[in-house]
């Protein structure tokens, strides 16, 4: 066998048990160690969304001011179309909005003038950068500037995606790639990705932006978790043009943020679960109520102690009336 080691094999019963609940890098939006795309037509905010994800993971602050990051960590980004000064300016505005000091953010930027994922030399350089920084998230923007392969050719695309999957598995990180969607594409976001169908097949998590009548529509897809309801977002800036960012539009399912010291959280929980036709997970409760994890946990514990709610394998629901 030329000294080669055999493939590792174990009985099926010895495999790790799956997590009872989905494990998130950014709750609802991106899976833990997931690879995939932030995609959409030009000028809809793909880079802003990718940077919002990156800053949230790096600092532990909620993405889009709403979605929590359970396990923050370092981030490595490469923006092929933006010079380093512009990358700094974009991130500085996002930090200013969140009250963060830019110098303290554990987010690293690749400043090379080019990076080619189809060249062995650049693959090695990127692998070394990942090994050095040990990021929890790698962001590459946009895919079209990162190679010179035929995106419609399955074999050529597969080599690029295999390299990124090897990075993900070898270093235990998530990978976000910014990509374009076909004009007038299929209604299913993944099927509308420009190029080979291998892109969609490779994806664990994805965020798709589409122009809507009143707002940009943001949809999420996941390999191992249900897709949440679509969201309305818009690009927003201060009057002087600073602090540009994507913000969520309020809706009946996603009302505007409540005050941090709202005293009626338990009542709101009971009302929401009373109107829900099925149990809701903790992630769904946080997403719909836009409340931080600690306050939600306290309210759930209080209501469980009072036997107003009960926790099931499918999530939280109202407790049945007692005797």
mmCIF file of C-alpha atoms in Angstrom:
data_model
loop_
_atom_site.group_PDB
_atom_site.id
_atom_site.type_symbol
_atom_site.label_atom_id
_atom_site.label_comp_id
_atom_site.label_asym_id
_atom_site.label_seq_id
_atom_site.Cartn_x
_atom_site.Cartn_y
_atom_site.Cartn_z
ATOM 1 C CA UNK A 1 0.000 0.000 0.000
ATOM 2 C CA UNK A 2 3.041 2.251 -0.390
ATOM 3 C CA UNK A 3 2.960 3.132 3.316
ATOM 4 C CA UNK A 4 -0.381 4.969 3.033
ATOM 5 C CA UNK A 5 -2.708 4.863 6.027
ATOM 6 C CA UNK A 6 -6.165 3.293 5.523
ATOM 7 C CA UNK A 7 -9.260 5.438 5.615
ATOM 8 C CA UNK A 8 -10.638 6.032 9.150
ATOM 9 C CA UNK A 9 -13.724 3.885 9.731
ATOM 10 C CA UNK A 10 -16.072 3.381 12.693
ATOM 11 C CA UNK A 11 -19.421 1.729 13.362
ATOM 12 C CA UNK A 12 -22.436 3.947 12.799
ATOM 13 C CA UNK A 13 -23.319 3.789 16.506
ATOM 14 C CA UNK A 14 -19.939 5.308 17.339
ATOM 15 C CA UNK A 15 -20.553 8.446 15.277
ATOM 16 C CA UNK A 16 -21.183 11.686 17.164
ATOM 17 C CA UNK A 17 -24.836 12.341 17.848
ATOM 18 C CA UNK A 18 -26.309 15.341 15.984
ATOM 19 C CA UNK A 19 -27.056 18.508 17.910
ATOM 20 C CA UNK A 20 -30.639 18.612 19.147
ATOM 21 C CA UNK A 21 -30.892 22.214 17.950
ATOM 22 C CA UNK A 22 -29.182 23.957 15.019
ATOM 23 C CA UNK A 23 -25.842 25.455 15.950
ATOM 24 C CA UNK A 24 -25.420 29.010 14.709
ATOM 25 C CA UNK A 25 -22.586 31.342 13.893
ATOM 26 C CA UNK A 26 -25.194 34.117 13.606
ATOM 27 C CA UNK A 27 -28.581 33.004 14.857
ATOM 28 C CA UNK A 28 -31.142 32.415 12.091
ATOM 29 C CA UNK A 29 -28.816 33.822 9.402
ATOM 30 C CA UNK A 30 -25.661 31.670 9.244
ATOM 31 C CA UNK A 31 -24.867 28.184 10.495
ATOM 32 C CA UNK A 32 -21.866 27.274 12.629
ATOM 33 C CA UNK A 33 -18.911 26.534 10.311
ATOM 34 C CA UNK A 34 -21.238 26.848 7.303
ATOM 35 C CA UNK A 35 -20.015 27.661 3.807
ATOM 36 C CA UNK A 36 -22.189 29.590 1.396
ATOM 37 C CA UNK A 37 -23.088 32.802 -0.376
ATOM 38 C CA UNK A 38 -24.348 36.288 0.209
ATOM 39 C CA UNK A 39 -25.856 36.890 -3.215
ATOM 40 C CA UNK A 40 -28.033 39.289 -5.140
ATOM 41 C CA UNK A 41 -28.096 41.709 -8.072
ATOM 42 C CA UNK A 42 -25.673 44.665 -8.147
ATOM 43 C CA UNK A 43 -26.098 47.625 -5.776
ATOM 44 C CA UNK A 44 -28.449 45.964 -3.281
ATOM 45 C CA UNK A 45 -26.038 45.883 -0.332
ATOM 46 C CA UNK A 46 -24.333 42.478 -0.599
ATOM 47 C CA UNK A 47 -21.003 43.817 0.667
ATOM 48 C CA UNK A 48 -22.711 45.751 3.462
ATOM 49 C CA UNK A 49 -24.471 42.578 4.587
ATOM 50 C CA UNK A 50 -21.238 40.557 4.462
ATOM 51 C CA UNK A 51 -19.427 43.223 6.500
ATOM 52 C CA UNK A 52 -22.289 43.375 9.004
ATOM 53 C CA UNK A 53 -21.948 39.615 9.473
ATOM 54 C CA UNK A 54 -18.171 39.931 9.786
ATOM 55 C CA UNK A 55 -18.277 42.719 12.373
ATOM 56 C CA UNK A 56 -20.933 40.907 14.389
ATOM 57 C CA UNK A 57 -18.882 37.710 14.561
ATOM 58 C CA UNK A 58 -15.722 39.649 15.436
ATOM 59 C CA UNK A 59 -17.334 41.669 18.239
ATOM 60 C CA UNK A 60 -20.272 39.584 19.450
ATOM 61 C CA UNK A 61 -22.709 42.410 18.626
ATOM 62 C CA UNK A 62 -26.039 41.497 16.959
ATOM 63 C CA UNK A 63 -26.072 41.333 13.169
ATOM 64 C CA UNK A 64 -28.492 43.880 11.690
ATOM 65 C CA UNK A 65 -28.907 45.007 15.319
ATOM 66 C CA UNK A 66 -31.029 41.889 15.876
ATOM 67 C CA UNK A 67 -29.429 38.470 15.339
ATOM 68 C CA UNK A 68 -27.154 37.237 18.118
ATOM 69 C CA UNK A 69 -23.695 35.695 17.749
ATOM 70 C CA UNK A 70 -23.457 32.819 20.261
ATOM 71 C CA UNK A 71 -19.693 32.248 19.870
ATOM 72 C CA UNK A 72 -17.855 35.330 18.566
ATOM 73 C CA UNK A 73 -14.318 35.037 17.259
ATOM 74 C CA UNK A 74 -11.761 36.484 14.874
ATOM 75 C CA UNK A 75 -12.619 37.286 11.264
ATOM 76 C CA UNK A 76 -10.560 37.466 8.066
ATOM 77 C CA UNK A 77 -11.926 39.370 5.040
ATOM 78 C CA UNK A 78 -10.835 40.061 1.477
ATOM 79 C CA UNK A 79 -12.699 42.650 -0.586
ATOM 80 C CA UNK A 80 -11.277 42.419 -4.083
ATOM 81 C CA UNK A 81 -13.071 45.494 -5.434
ATOM 82 C CA UNK A 82 -12.423 47.884 -2.531
ATOM 83 C CA UNK A 83 -9.067 49.475 -1.640
ATOM 84 C CA UNK A 84 -8.010 49.044 2.019
ATOM 85 C CA UNK A 85 -8.888 52.662 2.877
ATOM 86 C CA UNK A 86 -12.467 52.135 1.686
ATOM 87 C CA UNK A 87 -12.734 48.877 3.650
ATOM 88 C CA UNK A 88 -11.587 50.759 6.755
ATOM 89 C CA UNK A 89 -14.115 53.516 6.108
ATOM 90 C CA UNK A 90 -17.012 51.083 5.704
ATOM 91 C CA UNK A 91 -16.131 49.220 8.890
ATOM 92 C CA UNK A 92 -15.480 52.444 10.806
ATOM 93 C CA UNK A 93 -19.023 53.581 10.044
ATOM 94 C CA UNK A 94 -20.491 50.270 11.191
ATOM 95 C CA UNK A 95 -18.395 50.440 14.370
ATOM 96 C CA UNK A 96 -19.494 54.007 15.049
ATOM 97 C CA UNK A 97 -23.140 52.996 14.810
ATOM 98 C CA UNK A 98 -22.541 50.214 17.345
ATOM 99 C CA UNK A 99 -20.430 52.318 19.672
ATOM 100 C CA UNK A 100 -17.304 50.245 19.023
ATOM 101 C CA UNK A 101 -13.693 51.336 18.756
ATOM 102 C CA UNK A 102 -12.297 50.255 15.392
ATOM 103 C CA UNK A 103 -8.800 49.583 16.738
ATOM 104 C CA UNK A 104 -10.082 47.000 19.236
ATOM 105 C CA UNK A 105 -12.013 44.916 16.679
ATOM 106 C CA UNK A 106 -10.410 41.480 15.994
ATOM 107 C CA UNK A 107 -11.119 41.701 12.277
ATOM 108 C CA UNK A 108 -8.219 41.246 9.855
ATOM 109 C CA UNK A 109 -8.146 42.434 6.240
ATOM 110 C CA UNK A 110 -6.128 40.829 3.445
ATOM 111 C CA UNK A 111 -4.511 43.775 1.643
ATOM 112 C CA UNK A 112 -2.999 41.912 -1.331
ATOM 113 C CA UNK A 113 -3.891 43.561 -4.683
ATOM 114 C CA UNK A 114 -5.218 40.243 -5.980
ATOM 115 C CA UNK A 115 -6.149 36.789 -4.718
ATOM 116 C CA UNK A 116 -6.823 33.892 -7.087
ATOM 117 C CA UNK A 117 -8.488 30.797 -5.713
ATOM 118 C CA UNK A 118 -7.652 28.929 -8.914
ATOM 119 C CA UNK A 119 -3.886 29.345 -8.437
ATOM 120 C CA UNK A 120 -2.012 26.916 -6.201
ATOM 121 C CA UNK A 121 0.312 29.717 -5.067
ATOM 122 C CA UNK A 122 -2.552 31.878 -3.819
ATOM 123 C CA UNK A 123 -4.325 28.913 -2.287
ATOM 124 C CA UNK A 124 -1.199 28.260 -0.228
ATOM 125 C CA UNK A 125 -0.975 31.934 0.779
ATOM 126 C CA UNK A 126 -4.603 31.989 1.874
ATOM 127 C CA UNK A 127 -4.193 28.723 3.759
ATOM 128 C CA UNK A 128 -1.207 30.187 5.641
ATOM 129 C CA UNK A 129 -3.160 33.350 6.468
ATOM 130 C CA UNK A 130 -6.029 31.282 7.859
ATOM 131 C CA UNK A 131 -3.600 29.146 9.876
ATOM 132 C CA UNK A 132 -1.989 32.300 11.313
ATOM 133 C CA UNK A 133 -5.154 34.233 12.173
ATOM 134 C CA UNK A 134 -7.316 31.182 13.073
ATOM 135 C CA UNK A 135 -10.540 33.064 12.241
ATOM 136 C CA UNK A 136 -14.022 31.883 13.022
ATOM 137 C CA UNK A 137 -15.205 33.430 9.748
ATOM 138 C CA UNK A 138 -13.624 34.038 6.334
ATOM 139 C CA UNK A 139 -15.338 36.534 3.986
ATOM 140 C CA UNK A 140 -14.411 36.678 0.270
ATOM 141 C CA UNK A 141 -15.985 39.378 -1.916
ATOM 142 C CA UNK A 142 -16.833 38.961 -4.800
ATOM 143 C CA UNK A 143 -16.347 35.508 -6.307
ATOM 144 C CA UNK A 144 -16.016 36.817 -9.865
ATOM 145 C CA UNK A 145 -12.776 38.644 -8.934
ATOM 146 C CA UNK A 146 -11.240 35.589 -7.228
ATOM 147 C CA UNK A 147 -10.688 33.296 -10.218
ATOM 148 C CA UNK A 148 -10.551 33.039 -13.994
ATOM 149 C CA UNK A 149 -12.455 29.813 -14.400
ATOM 150 C CA UNK A 150 -15.681 29.255 -16.323
ATOM 151 C CA UNK A 151 -18.405 29.589 -13.668
ATOM 152 C CA UNK A 152 -20.794 27.608 -15.848
ATOM 153 C CA UNK A 153 -18.424 24.624 -16.095
ATOM 154 C CA UNK A 154 -19.139 22.152 -13.309
ATOM 155 C CA UNK A 155 -15.629 20.650 -13.271
ATOM 156 C CA UNK A 156 -13.862 24.000 -13.027
ATOM 157 C CA UNK A 157 -16.233 25.295 -10.364
ATOM 158 C CA UNK A 158 -15.886 22.105 -8.317
ATOM 159 C CA UNK A 159 -12.141 22.681 -7.867
ATOM 160 C CA UNK A 160 -12.686 26.144 -6.375
ATOM 161 C CA UNK A 161 -15.443 24.962 -4.060
ATOM 162 C CA UNK A 162 -13.448 21.908 -2.960
ATOM 163 C CA UNK A 163 -10.588 24.158 -1.871
ATOM 164 C CA UNK A 164 -12.920 26.344 0.222
ATOM 165 C CA UNK A 165 -14.564 23.247 1.747
ATOM 166 C CA UNK A 166 -11.115 21.932 2.685
ATOM 167 C CA UNK A 167 -10.373 25.242 4.419
ATOM 168 C CA UNK A 168 -13.648 25.040 6.315
ATOM 169 C CA UNK A 169 -13.090 21.483 7.508
ATOM 170 C CA UNK A 170 -9.372 21.794 8.108
ATOM 171 C CA UNK A 171 -9.558 24.962 10.197
ATOM 172 C CA UNK A 172 -13.088 24.791 11.628
ATOM 173 C CA UNK A 173 -14.315 28.098 10.216
ATOM 174 C CA UNK A 174 -17.313 29.447 8.332
ATOM 175 C CA UNK A 175 -16.898 30.834 4.809
ATOM 176 C CA UNK A 176 -19.025 33.619 3.300
ATOM 177 C CA UNK A 177 -18.568 34.254 -0.431
ATOM 178 C CA UNK A 178 -20.256 37.243 -2.073
ATOM 179 C CA UNK A 179 -21.687 36.323 -5.463
ATOM 180 C CA UNK A 180 -24.129 37.549 -8.108
ATOM 181 C CA UNK A 181 -27.529 36.216 -9.083
ATOM 182 C CA UNK A 182 -28.892 35.814 -12.567
ATOM 183 C CA UNK A 183 -31.047 38.626 -13.875
ATOM 184 C CA UNK A 184 -34.684 37.589 -13.710
ATOM 185 C CA UNK A 185 -33.619 34.279 -12.192
ATOM 186 C CA UNK A 186 -35.555 31.416 -10.645
ATOM 187 C CA UNK A 187 -37.699 32.264 -7.619
ATOM 188 C CA UNK A 188 -35.660 29.877 -5.472
ATOM 189 C CA UNK A 189 -32.654 31.889 -4.320
ATOM 190 C CA UNK A 190 -30.117 29.099 -4.644
ATOM 191 C CA UNK A 191 -31.252 28.219 -8.149
ATOM 192 C CA UNK A 192 -30.798 31.864 -9.146
ATOM 193 C CA UNK A 193 -27.070 31.929 -8.385
ATOM 194 C CA UNK A 194 -25.073 32.813 -11.465
ATOM 195 C CA UNK A 195 -23.098 29.895 -12.899
ATOM 196 C CA UNK A 196 -23.077 26.166 -12.322
ATOM 197 C CA UNK A 197 -25.629 24.400 -10.143
ATOM 198 C CA UNK A 198 -22.655 23.193 -8.070
ATOM 199 C CA UNK A 199 -22.741 26.537 -6.258
ATOM 200 C CA UNK A 200 -26.169 25.810 -4.807
ATOM 201 C CA UNK A 201 -25.299 22.179 -4.034
ATOM 202 C CA UNK A 202 -22.176 23.261 -2.114
ATOM 203 C CA UNK A 203 -24.016 25.747 0.096
ATOM 204 C CA UNK A 204 -24.727 25.165 3.804
ATOM 205 C CA UNK A 205 -26.131 28.642 4.529
ATOM 206 C CA UNK A 206 -26.982 31.450 2.138
ATOM 207 C CA UNK A 207 -28.457 34.949 2.249
ATOM 208 C CA UNK A 208 -30.154 36.335 -0.855
ATOM 209 C CA UNK A 209 -31.056 39.961 -1.545
ATOM 210 C CA UNK A 210 -33.736 40.902 -4.078
ATOM 211 C CA UNK A 211 -35.308 44.240 -4.970
ATOM 212 C CA UNK A 212 -38.875 44.467 -3.628
ATOM 213 C CA UNK A 213 -41.651 46.975 -4.096
ATOM 214 C CA UNK A 214 -41.071 48.828 -0.822
ATOM 215 C CA UNK A 215 -37.838 47.328 0.501
ATOM 216 C CA UNK A 216 -35.017 44.955 -0.320
ATOM 217 C CA UNK A 217 -36.081 41.397 0.458
ATOM 218 C CA UNK A 218 -33.615 39.279 2.437
ATOM 219 C CA UNK A 219 -34.147 35.520 2.439
ATOM 220 C CA UNK A 220 -32.064 32.829 4.116
ATOM 221 C CA UNK A 221 -31.568 29.167 3.223
ATOM 222 C CA UNK A 222 -29.904 26.480 5.325
ATOM 223 C CA UNK A 223 -28.940 22.883 4.679
ATOM 224 C CA UNK A 224 -29.576 21.783 8.274
ATOM 225 C CA UNK A 225 -32.238 24.195 9.574
ATOM 226 C CA UNK A 226 -35.614 25.547 8.458
ATOM 227 C CA UNK A 227 -35.578 28.763 6.455
ATOM 228 C CA UNK A 228 -36.922 31.766 8.384
ATOM 229 C CA UNK A 229 -39.558 34.080 6.963
ATOM 230 C CA UNK A 230 -38.221 36.641 4.446
ATOM 231 C CA UNK A 231 -37.181 39.992 5.873
ATOM 232 C CA UNK A 232 -37.411 43.531 4.563
ATOM 233 C CA UNK A 233 -34.191 45.547 4.737
ATOM 234 C CA UNK A 234 -32.967 48.888 3.404
ATOM 235 C CA UNK A 235 -29.700 50.757 3.160
ATOM 236 C CA UNK A 236 -29.576 53.613 5.629
ATOM 237 C CA UNK A 237 -27.072 56.425 6.300
ATOM 238 C CA UNK A 238 -26.768 59.498 8.485
ATOM 239 C CA UNK A 239 -27.642 62.818 6.772
ATOM 240 C CA UNK A 240 -23.948 63.416 6.102
ATOM 241 C CA UNK A 241 -23.671 60.028 4.357
ATOM 242 C CA UNK A 242 -21.795 58.346 7.210
ATOM 243 C CA UNK A 243 -22.599 55.112 9.077
ATOM 244 C CA UNK A 244 -24.081 53.412 6.021
ATOM 245 C CA UNK A 245 -25.600 50.071 6.978
ATOM 246 C CA UNK A 246 -28.481 47.695 6.283
ATOM 247 C CA UNK A 247 -31.418 47.998 8.671
ATOM 248 C CA UNK A 248 -34.443 45.767 9.125
ATOM 249 C CA UNK A 249 -37.888 47.064 8.255
ATOM 250 C CA UNK A 250 -40.481 46.645 11.001
ATOM 251 C CA UNK A 251 -43.310 44.202 10.306
ATOM 252 C CA UNK A 252 -46.107 42.510 12.279
ATOM 253 C CA UNK A 253 -43.839 39.481 12.724
ATOM 254 C CA UNK A 254 -40.777 41.618 13.464
ATOM 255 C CA UNK A 255 -41.793 44.791 15.289
ATOM 256 C CA UNK A 256 -39.459 47.671 15.981
ATOM 257 C CA UNK A 257 -37.023 47.118 18.895
ATOM 258 C CA UNK A 258 -38.515 47.391 22.351
ATOM 259 C CA UNK A 259 -36.976 49.364 25.172
ATOM 260 C CA UNK A 260 -34.262 47.414 27.033
ATOM 261 C CA UNK A 261 -36.168 47.561 30.337
ATOM 262 C CA UNK A 262 -39.579 46.612 28.941
ATOM 263 C CA UNK A 263 -41.418 45.221 32.003
ATOM 264 C CA UNK A 264 -44.016 43.248 29.998
ATOM 265 C CA UNK A 265 -41.742 40.698 28.339
ATOM 266 C CA UNK A 266 -43.390 37.660 30.025
ATOM 267 C CA UNK A 267 -46.815 38.904 28.919
ATOM 268 C CA UNK A 268 -45.574 39.392 25.374
ATOM 269 C CA UNK A 269 -44.176 35.865 25.366
ATOM 270 C CA UNK A 270 -47.488 34.404 26.504
ATOM 271 C CA UNK A 271 -49.322 36.423 23.853
ATOM 272 C CA UNK A 272 -46.957 35.344 21.065
ATOM 273 C CA UNK A 273 -47.059 31.655 21.979
ATOM 274 C CA UNK A 274 -50.830 31.831 22.425
ATOM 275 C CA UNK A 275 -51.159 32.993 18.810
ATOM 276 C CA UNK A 276 -48.646 30.520 17.395
ATOM 277 C CA UNK A 277 -50.044 27.304 15.847
ATOM 278 C CA UNK A 278 -46.917 25.394 16.868
ATOM 279 C CA UNK A 279 -44.161 25.503 19.503
ATOM 280 C CA UNK A 280 -41.443 28.091 18.898
ATOM 281 C CA UNK A 281 -37.754 27.559 19.524
ATOM 282 C CA UNK A 282 -35.735 29.977 21.608
ATOM 283 C CA UNK A 283 -34.076 31.266 18.448
ATOM 284 C CA UNK A 284 -37.475 31.945 16.891
ATOM 285 C CA UNK A 285 -38.663 33.713 20.030
ATOM 286 C CA UNK A 286 -35.593 35.940 20.074
ATOM 287 C CA UNK A 287 -35.928 36.682 16.367
ATOM 288 C CA UNK A 288 -39.604 37.615 16.538
ATOM 289 C CA UNK A 289 -39.403 39.579 19.779
ATOM 290 C CA UNK A 290 -36.000 41.187 19.194
ATOM 291 C CA UNK A 291 -34.873 40.703 22.777
ATOM 292 C CA UNK A 292 -31.440 39.806 24.113
ATOM 293 C CA UNK A 293 -30.721 36.237 25.147
ATOM 294 C CA UNK A 294 -30.309 36.901 28.878
ATOM 295 C CA UNK A 295 -33.639 38.707 29.258
ATOM 296 C CA UNK A 296 -35.422 36.065 27.209
ATOM 297 C CA UNK A 297 -33.951 33.289 29.345
ATOM 298 C CA UNK A 298 -35.051 35.003 32.550
ATOM 299 C CA UNK A 299 -38.581 35.472 31.241
ATOM 300 C CA UNK A 300 -38.843 31.866 30.035
ATOM 301 C CA UNK A 301 -37.576 30.582 33.384
ATOM 302 C CA UNK A 302 -40.068 32.763 35.259
ATOM 303 C CA UNK A 303 -42.988 31.563 33.153
ATOM 304 C CA UNK A 304 -41.873 27.934 33.383
ATOM 305 C CA UNK A 305 -41.697 28.231 37.178
ATOM 306 C CA UNK A 306 -45.249 29.613 37.165
ATOM 307 C CA UNK A 307 -46.283 26.739 34.873
ATOM 308 C CA UNK A 308 -47.479 29.201 32.261
ATOM 309 C CA UNK A 309 -45.123 27.749 29.615
ATOM 310 C CA UNK A 310 -43.514 24.400 29.015
ATOM 311 C CA UNK A 311 -40.508 23.367 26.962
ATOM 312 C CA UNK A 312 -40.863 20.520 24.463
ATOM 313 C CA UNK A 313 -38.515 18.898 21.962
ATOM 314 C CA UNK A 314 -39.984 21.193 19.287
ATOM 315 C CA UNK A 315 -39.687 24.393 21.335
ATOM 316 C CA UNK A 316 -41.725 26.466 23.813
ATOM 317 C CA UNK A 317 -45.506 26.451 24.071
ATOM 318 C CA UNK A 318 -48.250 27.428 26.483
ATOM 319 C CA UNK A 319 -48.697 24.957 29.301
ATOM 320 C CA UNK A 320 -52.038 23.122 29.320
ATOM 321 C CA UNK A 321 -54.512 24.319 31.951
ATOM 322 C CA UNK A 322 -53.898 22.715 35.319
ATOM 323 C CA UNK A 323 -56.490 20.899 37.434
#
